[in-house]
Short mmCIF file of C-alpha atoms in Angstrom, two decimals:
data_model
loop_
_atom_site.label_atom_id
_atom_site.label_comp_id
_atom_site.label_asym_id
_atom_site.label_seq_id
_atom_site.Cartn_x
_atom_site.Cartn_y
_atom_site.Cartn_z
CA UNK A 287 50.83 -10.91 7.40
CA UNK A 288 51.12 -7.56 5.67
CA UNK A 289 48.44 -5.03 5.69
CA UNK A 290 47.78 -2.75 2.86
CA UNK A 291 45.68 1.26 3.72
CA UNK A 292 45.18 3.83 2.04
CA UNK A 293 48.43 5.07 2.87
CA UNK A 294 51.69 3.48 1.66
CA UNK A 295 52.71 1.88 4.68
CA UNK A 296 52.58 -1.56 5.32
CA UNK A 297 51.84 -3.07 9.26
CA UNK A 298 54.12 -6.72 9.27
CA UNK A 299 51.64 -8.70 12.07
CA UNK A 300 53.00 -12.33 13.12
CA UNK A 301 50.03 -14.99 13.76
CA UNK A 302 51.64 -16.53 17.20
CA UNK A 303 48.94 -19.23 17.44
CA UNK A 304 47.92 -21.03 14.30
CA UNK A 305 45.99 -24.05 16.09
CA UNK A 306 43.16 -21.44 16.47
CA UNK A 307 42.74 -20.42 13.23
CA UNK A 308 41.48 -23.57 12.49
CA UNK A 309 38.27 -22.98 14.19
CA UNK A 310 36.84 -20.17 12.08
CA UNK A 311 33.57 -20.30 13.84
CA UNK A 312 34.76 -19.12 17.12
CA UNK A 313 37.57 -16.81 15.88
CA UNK A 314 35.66 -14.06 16.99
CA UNK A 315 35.77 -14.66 20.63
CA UNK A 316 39.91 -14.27 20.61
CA UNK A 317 39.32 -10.72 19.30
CA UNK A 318 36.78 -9.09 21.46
CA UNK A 319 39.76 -7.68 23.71
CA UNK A 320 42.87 -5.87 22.82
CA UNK A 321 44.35 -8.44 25.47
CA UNK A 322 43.14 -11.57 23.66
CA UNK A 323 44.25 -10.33 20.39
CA UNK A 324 47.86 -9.48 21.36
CA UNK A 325 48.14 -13.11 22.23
CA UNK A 326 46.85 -14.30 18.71
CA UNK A 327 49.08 -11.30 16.47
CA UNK A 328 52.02 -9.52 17.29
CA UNK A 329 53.71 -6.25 15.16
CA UNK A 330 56.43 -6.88 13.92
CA UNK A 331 57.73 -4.28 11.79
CA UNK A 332 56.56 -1.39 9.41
CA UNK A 333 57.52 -1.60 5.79
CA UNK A 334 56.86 1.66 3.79
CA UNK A 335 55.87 0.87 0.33
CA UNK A 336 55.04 2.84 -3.08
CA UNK A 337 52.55 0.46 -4.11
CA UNK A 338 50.58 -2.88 -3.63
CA UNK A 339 52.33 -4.60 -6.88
CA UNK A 340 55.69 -3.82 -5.46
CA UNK A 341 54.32 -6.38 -2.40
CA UNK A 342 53.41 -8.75 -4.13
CA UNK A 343 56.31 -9.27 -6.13
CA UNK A 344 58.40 -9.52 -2.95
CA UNK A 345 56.53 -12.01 -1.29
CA UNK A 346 56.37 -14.08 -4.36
CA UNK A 347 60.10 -13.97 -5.85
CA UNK A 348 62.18 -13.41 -2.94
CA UNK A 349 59.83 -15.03 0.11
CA UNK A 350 58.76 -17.50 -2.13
CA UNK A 351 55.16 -16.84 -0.35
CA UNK A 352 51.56 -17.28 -2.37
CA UNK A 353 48.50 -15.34 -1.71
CA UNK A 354 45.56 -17.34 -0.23
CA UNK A 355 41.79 -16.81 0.10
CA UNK A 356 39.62 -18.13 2.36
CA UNK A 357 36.97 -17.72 5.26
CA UNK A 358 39.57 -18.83 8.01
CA UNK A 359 41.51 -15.36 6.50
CA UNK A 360 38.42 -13.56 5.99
CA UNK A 361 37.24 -14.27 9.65
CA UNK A 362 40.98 -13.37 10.70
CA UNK A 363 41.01 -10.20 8.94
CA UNK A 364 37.91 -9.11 10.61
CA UNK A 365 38.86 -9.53 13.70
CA UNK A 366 42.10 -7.84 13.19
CA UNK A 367 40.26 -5.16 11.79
CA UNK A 368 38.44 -4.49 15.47
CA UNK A 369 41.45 -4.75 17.49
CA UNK A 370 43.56 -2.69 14.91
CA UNK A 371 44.43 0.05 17.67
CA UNK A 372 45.31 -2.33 20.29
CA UNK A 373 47.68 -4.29 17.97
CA UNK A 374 49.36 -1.43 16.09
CA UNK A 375 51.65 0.55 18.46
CA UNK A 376 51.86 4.24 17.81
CA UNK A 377 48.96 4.32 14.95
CA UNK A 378 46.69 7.45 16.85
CA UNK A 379 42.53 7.47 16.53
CA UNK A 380 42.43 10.30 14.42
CA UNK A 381 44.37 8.45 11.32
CA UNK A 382 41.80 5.29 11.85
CA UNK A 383 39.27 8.01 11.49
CA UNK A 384 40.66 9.03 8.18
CA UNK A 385 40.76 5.64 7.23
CA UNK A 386 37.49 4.84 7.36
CA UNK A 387 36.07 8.09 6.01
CA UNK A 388 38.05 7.51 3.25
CA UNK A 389 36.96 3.93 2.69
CA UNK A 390 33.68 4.84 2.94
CA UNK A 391 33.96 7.85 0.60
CA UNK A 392 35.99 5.08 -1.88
CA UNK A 393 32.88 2.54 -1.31
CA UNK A 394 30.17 5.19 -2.64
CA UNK A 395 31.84 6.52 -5.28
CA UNK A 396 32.88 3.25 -7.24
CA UNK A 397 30.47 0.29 -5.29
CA UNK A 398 27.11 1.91 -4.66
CA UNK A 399 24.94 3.07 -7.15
CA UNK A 400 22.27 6.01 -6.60
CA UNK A 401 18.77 4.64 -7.09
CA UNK A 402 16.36 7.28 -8.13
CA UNK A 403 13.87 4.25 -8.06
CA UNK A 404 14.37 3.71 -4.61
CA UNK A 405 14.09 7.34 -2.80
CA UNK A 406 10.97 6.69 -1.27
CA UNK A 407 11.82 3.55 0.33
CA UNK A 408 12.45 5.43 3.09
CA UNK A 409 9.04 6.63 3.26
CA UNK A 410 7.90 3.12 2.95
CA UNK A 411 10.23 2.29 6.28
CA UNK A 412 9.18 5.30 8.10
CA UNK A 413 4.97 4.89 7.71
CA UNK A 414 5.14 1.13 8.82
CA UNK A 415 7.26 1.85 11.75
CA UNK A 416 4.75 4.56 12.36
CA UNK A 417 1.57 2.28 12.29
CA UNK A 418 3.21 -0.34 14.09
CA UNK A 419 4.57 2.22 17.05
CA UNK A 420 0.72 3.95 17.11
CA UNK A 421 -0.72 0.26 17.70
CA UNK A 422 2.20 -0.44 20.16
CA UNK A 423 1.35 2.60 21.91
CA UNK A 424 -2.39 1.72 21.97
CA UNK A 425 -1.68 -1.85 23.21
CA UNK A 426 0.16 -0.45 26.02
CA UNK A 427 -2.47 -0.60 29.13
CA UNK A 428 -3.73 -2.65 32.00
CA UNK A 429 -7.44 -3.71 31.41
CA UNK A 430 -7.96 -4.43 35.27
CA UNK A 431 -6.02 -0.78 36.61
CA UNK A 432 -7.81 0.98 33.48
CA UNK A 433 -11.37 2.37 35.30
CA UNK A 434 -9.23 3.08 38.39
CA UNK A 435 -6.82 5.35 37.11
CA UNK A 436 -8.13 8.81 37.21
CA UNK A 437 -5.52 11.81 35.77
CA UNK A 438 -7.35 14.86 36.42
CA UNK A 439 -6.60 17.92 35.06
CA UNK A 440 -3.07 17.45 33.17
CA UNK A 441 -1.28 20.57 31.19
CA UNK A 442 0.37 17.87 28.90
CA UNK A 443 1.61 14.39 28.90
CA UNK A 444 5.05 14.51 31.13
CA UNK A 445 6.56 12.32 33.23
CA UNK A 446 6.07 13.93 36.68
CA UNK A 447 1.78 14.10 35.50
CA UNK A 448 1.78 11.04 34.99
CA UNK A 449 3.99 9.64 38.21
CA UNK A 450 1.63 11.55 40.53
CA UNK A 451 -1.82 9.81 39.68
CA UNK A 452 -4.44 9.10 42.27
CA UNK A 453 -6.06 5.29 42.49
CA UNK A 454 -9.43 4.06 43.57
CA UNK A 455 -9.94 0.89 44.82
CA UNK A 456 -6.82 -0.35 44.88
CA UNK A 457 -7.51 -2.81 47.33
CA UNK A 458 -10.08 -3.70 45.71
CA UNK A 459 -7.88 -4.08 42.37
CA UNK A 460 -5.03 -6.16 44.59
CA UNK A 461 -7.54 -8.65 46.40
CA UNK A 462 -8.94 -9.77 43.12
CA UNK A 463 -5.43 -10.02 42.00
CA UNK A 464 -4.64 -12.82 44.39
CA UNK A 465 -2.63 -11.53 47.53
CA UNK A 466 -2.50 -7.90 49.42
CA UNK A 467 1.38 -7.76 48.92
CA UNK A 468 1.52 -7.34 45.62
CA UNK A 469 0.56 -3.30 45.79
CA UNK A 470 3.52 -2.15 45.83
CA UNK A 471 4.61 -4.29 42.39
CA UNK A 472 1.41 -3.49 40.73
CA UNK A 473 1.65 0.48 41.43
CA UNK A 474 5.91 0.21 40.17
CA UNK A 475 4.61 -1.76 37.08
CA UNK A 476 2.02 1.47 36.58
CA UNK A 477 4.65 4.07 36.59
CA UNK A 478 7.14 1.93 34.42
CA UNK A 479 4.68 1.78 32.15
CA UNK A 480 3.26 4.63 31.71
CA UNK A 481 7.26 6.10 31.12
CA UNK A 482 6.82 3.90 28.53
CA UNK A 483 4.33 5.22 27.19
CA UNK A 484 6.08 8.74 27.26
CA UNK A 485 8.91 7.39 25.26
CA UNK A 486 6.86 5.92 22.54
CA UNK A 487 5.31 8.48 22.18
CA UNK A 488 8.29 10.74 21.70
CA UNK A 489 9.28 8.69 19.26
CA UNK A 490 6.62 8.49 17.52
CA UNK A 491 6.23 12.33 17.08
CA UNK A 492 9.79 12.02 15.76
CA UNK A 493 8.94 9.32 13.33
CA UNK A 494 5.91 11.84 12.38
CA UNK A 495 8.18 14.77 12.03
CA UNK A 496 10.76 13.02 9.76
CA UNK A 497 7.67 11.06 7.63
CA UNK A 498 7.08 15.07 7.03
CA UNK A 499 9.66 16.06 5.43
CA UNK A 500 10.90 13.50 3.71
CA UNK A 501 7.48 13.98 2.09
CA UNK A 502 7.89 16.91 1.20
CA UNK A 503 11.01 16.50 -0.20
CA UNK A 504 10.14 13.62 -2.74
CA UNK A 505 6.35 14.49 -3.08
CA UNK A 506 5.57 17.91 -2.39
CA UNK A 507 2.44 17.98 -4.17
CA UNK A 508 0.82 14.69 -2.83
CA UNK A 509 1.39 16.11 0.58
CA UNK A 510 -0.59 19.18 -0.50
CA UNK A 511 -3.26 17.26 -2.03
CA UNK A 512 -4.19 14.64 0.80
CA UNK A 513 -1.38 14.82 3.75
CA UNK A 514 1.31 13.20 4.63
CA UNK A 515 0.11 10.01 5.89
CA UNK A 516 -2.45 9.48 3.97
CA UNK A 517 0.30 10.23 0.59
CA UNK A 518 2.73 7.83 2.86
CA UNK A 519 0.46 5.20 2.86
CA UNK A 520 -0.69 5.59 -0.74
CA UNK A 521 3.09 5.17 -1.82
CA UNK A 522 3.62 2.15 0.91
CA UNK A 523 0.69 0.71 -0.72
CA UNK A 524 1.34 0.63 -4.37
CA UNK A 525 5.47 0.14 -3.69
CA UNK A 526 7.09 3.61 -4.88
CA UNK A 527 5.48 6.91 -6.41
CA UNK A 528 6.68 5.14 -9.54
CA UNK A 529 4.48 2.30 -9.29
CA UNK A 530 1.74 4.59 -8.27
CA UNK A 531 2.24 6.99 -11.34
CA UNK A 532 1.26 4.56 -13.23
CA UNK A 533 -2.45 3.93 -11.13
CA UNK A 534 -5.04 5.89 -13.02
CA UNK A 535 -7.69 7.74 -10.85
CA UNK A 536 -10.50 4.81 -10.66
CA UNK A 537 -7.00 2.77 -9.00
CA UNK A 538 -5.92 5.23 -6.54
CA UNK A 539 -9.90 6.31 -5.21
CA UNK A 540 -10.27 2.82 -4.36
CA UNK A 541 -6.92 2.32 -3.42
CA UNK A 542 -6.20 0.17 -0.20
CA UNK A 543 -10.15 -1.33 -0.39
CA UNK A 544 -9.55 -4.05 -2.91
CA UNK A 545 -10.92 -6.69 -0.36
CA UNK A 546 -14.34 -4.93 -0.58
CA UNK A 547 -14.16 -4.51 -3.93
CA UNK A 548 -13.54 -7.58 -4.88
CA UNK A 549 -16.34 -8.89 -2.42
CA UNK A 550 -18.30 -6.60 -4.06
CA UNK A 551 -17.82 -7.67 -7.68
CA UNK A 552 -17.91 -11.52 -6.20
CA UNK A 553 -21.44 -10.74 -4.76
CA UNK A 554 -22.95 -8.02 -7.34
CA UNK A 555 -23.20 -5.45 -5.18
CA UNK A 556 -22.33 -1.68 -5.35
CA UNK A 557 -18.40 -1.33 -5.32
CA UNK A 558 -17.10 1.07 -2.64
CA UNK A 559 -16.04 4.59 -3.50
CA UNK A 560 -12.77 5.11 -1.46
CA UNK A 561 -10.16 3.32 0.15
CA UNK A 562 -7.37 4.57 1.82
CA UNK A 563 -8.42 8.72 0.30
CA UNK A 564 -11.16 8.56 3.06
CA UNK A 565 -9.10 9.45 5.56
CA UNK A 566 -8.29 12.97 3.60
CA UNK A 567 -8.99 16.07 5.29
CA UNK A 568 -11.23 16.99 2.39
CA UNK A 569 -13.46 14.24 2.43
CA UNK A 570 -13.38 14.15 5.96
CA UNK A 571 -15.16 17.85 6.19
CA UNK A 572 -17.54 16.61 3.62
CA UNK A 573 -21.09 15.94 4.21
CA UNK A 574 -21.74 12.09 3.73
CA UNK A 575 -24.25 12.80 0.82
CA UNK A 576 -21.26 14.68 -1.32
CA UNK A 577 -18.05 12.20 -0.07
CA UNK A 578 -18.41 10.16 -3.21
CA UNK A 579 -18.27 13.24 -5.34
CA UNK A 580 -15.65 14.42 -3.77
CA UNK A 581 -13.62 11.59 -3.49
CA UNK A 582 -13.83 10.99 -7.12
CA UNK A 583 -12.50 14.58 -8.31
CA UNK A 584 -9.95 14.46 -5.24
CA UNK A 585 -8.52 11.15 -6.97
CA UNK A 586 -8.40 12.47 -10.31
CA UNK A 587 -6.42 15.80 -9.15
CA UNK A 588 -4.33 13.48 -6.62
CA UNK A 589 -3.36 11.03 -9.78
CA UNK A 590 -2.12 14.52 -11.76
CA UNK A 591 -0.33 15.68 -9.06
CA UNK A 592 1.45 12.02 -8.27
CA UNK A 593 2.11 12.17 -11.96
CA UNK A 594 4.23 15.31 -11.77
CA UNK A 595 6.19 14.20 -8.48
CA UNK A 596 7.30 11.16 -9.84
CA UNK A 597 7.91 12.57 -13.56
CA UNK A 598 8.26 16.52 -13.74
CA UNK A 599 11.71 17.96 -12.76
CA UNK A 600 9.88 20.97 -10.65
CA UNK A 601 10.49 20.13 -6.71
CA UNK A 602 7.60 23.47 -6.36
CA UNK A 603 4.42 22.36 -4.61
CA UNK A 604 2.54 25.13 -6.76
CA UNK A 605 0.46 22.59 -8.74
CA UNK A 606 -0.71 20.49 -5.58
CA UNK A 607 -1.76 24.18 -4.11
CA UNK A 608 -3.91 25.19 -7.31
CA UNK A 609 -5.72 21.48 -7.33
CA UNK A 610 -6.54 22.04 -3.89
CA UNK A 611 -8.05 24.52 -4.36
CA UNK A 612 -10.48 23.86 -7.46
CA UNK A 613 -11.63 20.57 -4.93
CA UNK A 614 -12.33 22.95 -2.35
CA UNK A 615 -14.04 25.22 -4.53
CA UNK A 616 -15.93 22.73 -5.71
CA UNK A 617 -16.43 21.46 -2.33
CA UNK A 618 -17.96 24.81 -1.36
CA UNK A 619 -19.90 24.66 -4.16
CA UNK A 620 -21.86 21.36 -3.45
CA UNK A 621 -22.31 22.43 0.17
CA UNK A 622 -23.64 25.77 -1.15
CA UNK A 623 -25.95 24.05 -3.92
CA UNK A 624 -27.62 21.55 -1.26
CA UNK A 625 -28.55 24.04 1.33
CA UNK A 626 -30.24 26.01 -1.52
CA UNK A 627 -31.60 22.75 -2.69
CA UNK A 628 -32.89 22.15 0.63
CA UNK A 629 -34.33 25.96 0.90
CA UNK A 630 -36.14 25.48 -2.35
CA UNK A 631 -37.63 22.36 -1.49
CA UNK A 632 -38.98 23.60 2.03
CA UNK A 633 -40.54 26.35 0.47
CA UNK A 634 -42.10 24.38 -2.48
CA UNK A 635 -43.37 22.25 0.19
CA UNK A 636 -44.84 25.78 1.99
CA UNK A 637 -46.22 26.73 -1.39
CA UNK A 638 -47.49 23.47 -1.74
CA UNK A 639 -49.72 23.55 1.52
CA UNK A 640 -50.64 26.87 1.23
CA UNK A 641 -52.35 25.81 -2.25
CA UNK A 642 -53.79 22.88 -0.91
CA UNK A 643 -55.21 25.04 2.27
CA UNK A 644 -56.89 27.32 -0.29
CA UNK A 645 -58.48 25.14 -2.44
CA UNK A 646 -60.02 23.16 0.42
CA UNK A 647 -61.42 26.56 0.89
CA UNK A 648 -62.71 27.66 -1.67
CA UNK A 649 -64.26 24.22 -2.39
CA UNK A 650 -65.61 24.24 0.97
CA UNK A 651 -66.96 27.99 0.79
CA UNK A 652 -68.68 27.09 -2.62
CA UNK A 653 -69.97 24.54 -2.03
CA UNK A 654 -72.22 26.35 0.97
CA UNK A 655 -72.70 29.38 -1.37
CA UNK A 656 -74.27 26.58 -4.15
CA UNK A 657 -76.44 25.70 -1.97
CA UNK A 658 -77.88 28.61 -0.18
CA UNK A 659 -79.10 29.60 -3.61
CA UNK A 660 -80.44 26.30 -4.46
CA UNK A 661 -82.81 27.00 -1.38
CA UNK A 662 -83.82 30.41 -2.33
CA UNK A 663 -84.82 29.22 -5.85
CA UNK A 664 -87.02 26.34 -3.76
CA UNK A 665 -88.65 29.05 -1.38
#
């Protein structure tokens, strides 16, 4: 069996056993060794070569040989391809290196195609393996050690804090658990969880770090605008910042609530006014009176600036900074306009009693003055 590279040299190996080829299922398990493999091929010579034609005309006109397809050589091939340095005598690690760096390089440049389409997949990737290692990490406890674990004053979350905790009650904890002897299990199960719990969390300020910049590398102003989880899970939610382009502002304030909304139009009640934008740092420092308002122009400058990430050829985050700051401007603005709404309204309210006071007075006070005359003019 002849082996064609990148380089024009040609490896001869010799199938010794044929009987198991014909189970093509279980071919794998005679390669998983360079021992076990030797006893399937053997080298037998090295045949240098100008090209692949020049082969193929050998083993057809002077072998007499035909080319075959098939999963049996497919399966073969594979395996050969694992064992390669263990078959191949005098072939050193560095050239199988080169070999597959170049295949690889040969694989992108004519097989794969560059998606623009498809950048922010990753982002889609990264934000669900985010949620789903926050809920893992919050799922990670022991309901019955939980109001007996007390950590005290900690510096941060490392392992050695967390090794050394203190426990009340454990006896207690163990005698409802069935049998005295199983303290020692219960307080090894503590400590390998909690280590746990420091790796997941690791990883999850990795995930958190890479969600970052990739973020700001394919949507620089959405970041600006509302964050990068909150722009994350706008994009995971409508597919791909293409897909969410094309939302208009009503679509992406209400984004991520379409089961209330839909409730809402089912019952004919009052639709809600954000979904997934709520958890924005801007409407977050809102008072609850203005989060509507808010909300709404924060969507319609978030749509813009989603628009010119997916669309415009500027990677700048210059137009994200100058909409966030009109929304906090405006913001301010609202903030400013009810406490001198509410100033105005306590002091019409003083003005109010003070007039009310004085006319109670002066009806009051004329009304005695009325009739001290009326007596005089009696007398």
């Amino acid at each position: 069996m002849c082996f064609k590279y990148t380089c024009f040299v040609c490896f001869c190996l010799q199938v010794l056993n044929e009987k198991k080829l014909q189970e093509v299922d279980s071919l794998w398990k005679e390669f998983e060794t360079p021992e076990k493999a030797n006893k399937i091929c053997e080298q037998q010579n090295v045949i240098v070569m100008s090209d692949l034609d020049s082969i193929i005309s050998i083993l057809q006109d002077k072998l007499n040989l035909s080319c075959i397809h098939s999963p049996m050589v497919t399966e073969l091939m594979r395996g050969i391809r694992s064992q390669i340095e263990g078959l191949i005598t005098g072939l050193p690690s560095r050239e199988m290196a080169a070999m597959c760096l170049g295949l690889a390089h040969s694989l992108s440049r004519y097989k794969l195609k560059f998606s623009p389409d498809k950048v922010d997949t990753m982002i889609v990737q990264a934000i669900c393996k985010y949620i789903f290692v926050s809920s893992v990490l919050q799922g990670l406890h022991f309901p019955t050690c939980l109001a007996s674990v007390i950590l005290g004053e900690c510096l941060g979350p490392t392992e050695q804090g967390f090794l050394n905790l203190h426990f009340h009650g454990r006896s207690h904890i163990v005698q409802s658990g069935g049998a005295l002897s199983l303290e020692p299990v219960l307080i090894h199960v503590t400590k390998l969880c909690l280590c746990q719990v420091i790796e997941i969390s690791e990883y999850r300020t990795q995930l958190y770090d890479y969600l970052k910049n990739r973020m700001m590398a394919i949507a620089p102003n959405l970041t600006v605008m509302v964050g990068e989880l909150v722009g994350a899970r706008l994009i995971a939610h409508a597919g791909s910042l293409l897909n969410l382009a094309k939302h208009p502002a009503s679509t992406v304030q209400i984004l991520g609530a379409e089961k209330a909304l839909f409730r809402a139009l089912k019952t004919k009640r009052d639709t809600p006014k954000f979904g997934l934008i709520y958890h924005a740092s801007l409407v977050g420092q809102t008072t609850a009176k203005n989060k509507g308002k808010i909300s709404r122009m924060l969507a319609a400058k978030t749509a813009l600036t989603i628009r010119y990430d997916a669309l415009g050829e500027d990677t700048s985050a210059e137009m994200g900074a100058e909409n966030r700051l009109k929304v906090e401007t405006r913001l301010r603005h609202l903030e400013e306009r009810g406490v001198i709404l509410a100033l105005l309204v306590q002091k019409k309210k003083k003005e109010e009693s003070r007039k009310t006071c004085q006319f109670f007075f002066e009806y009051f006070t004329g009304h005695s003055t009325s009739h001290g005359n009326r007596r005089k003019e009696l007398c």
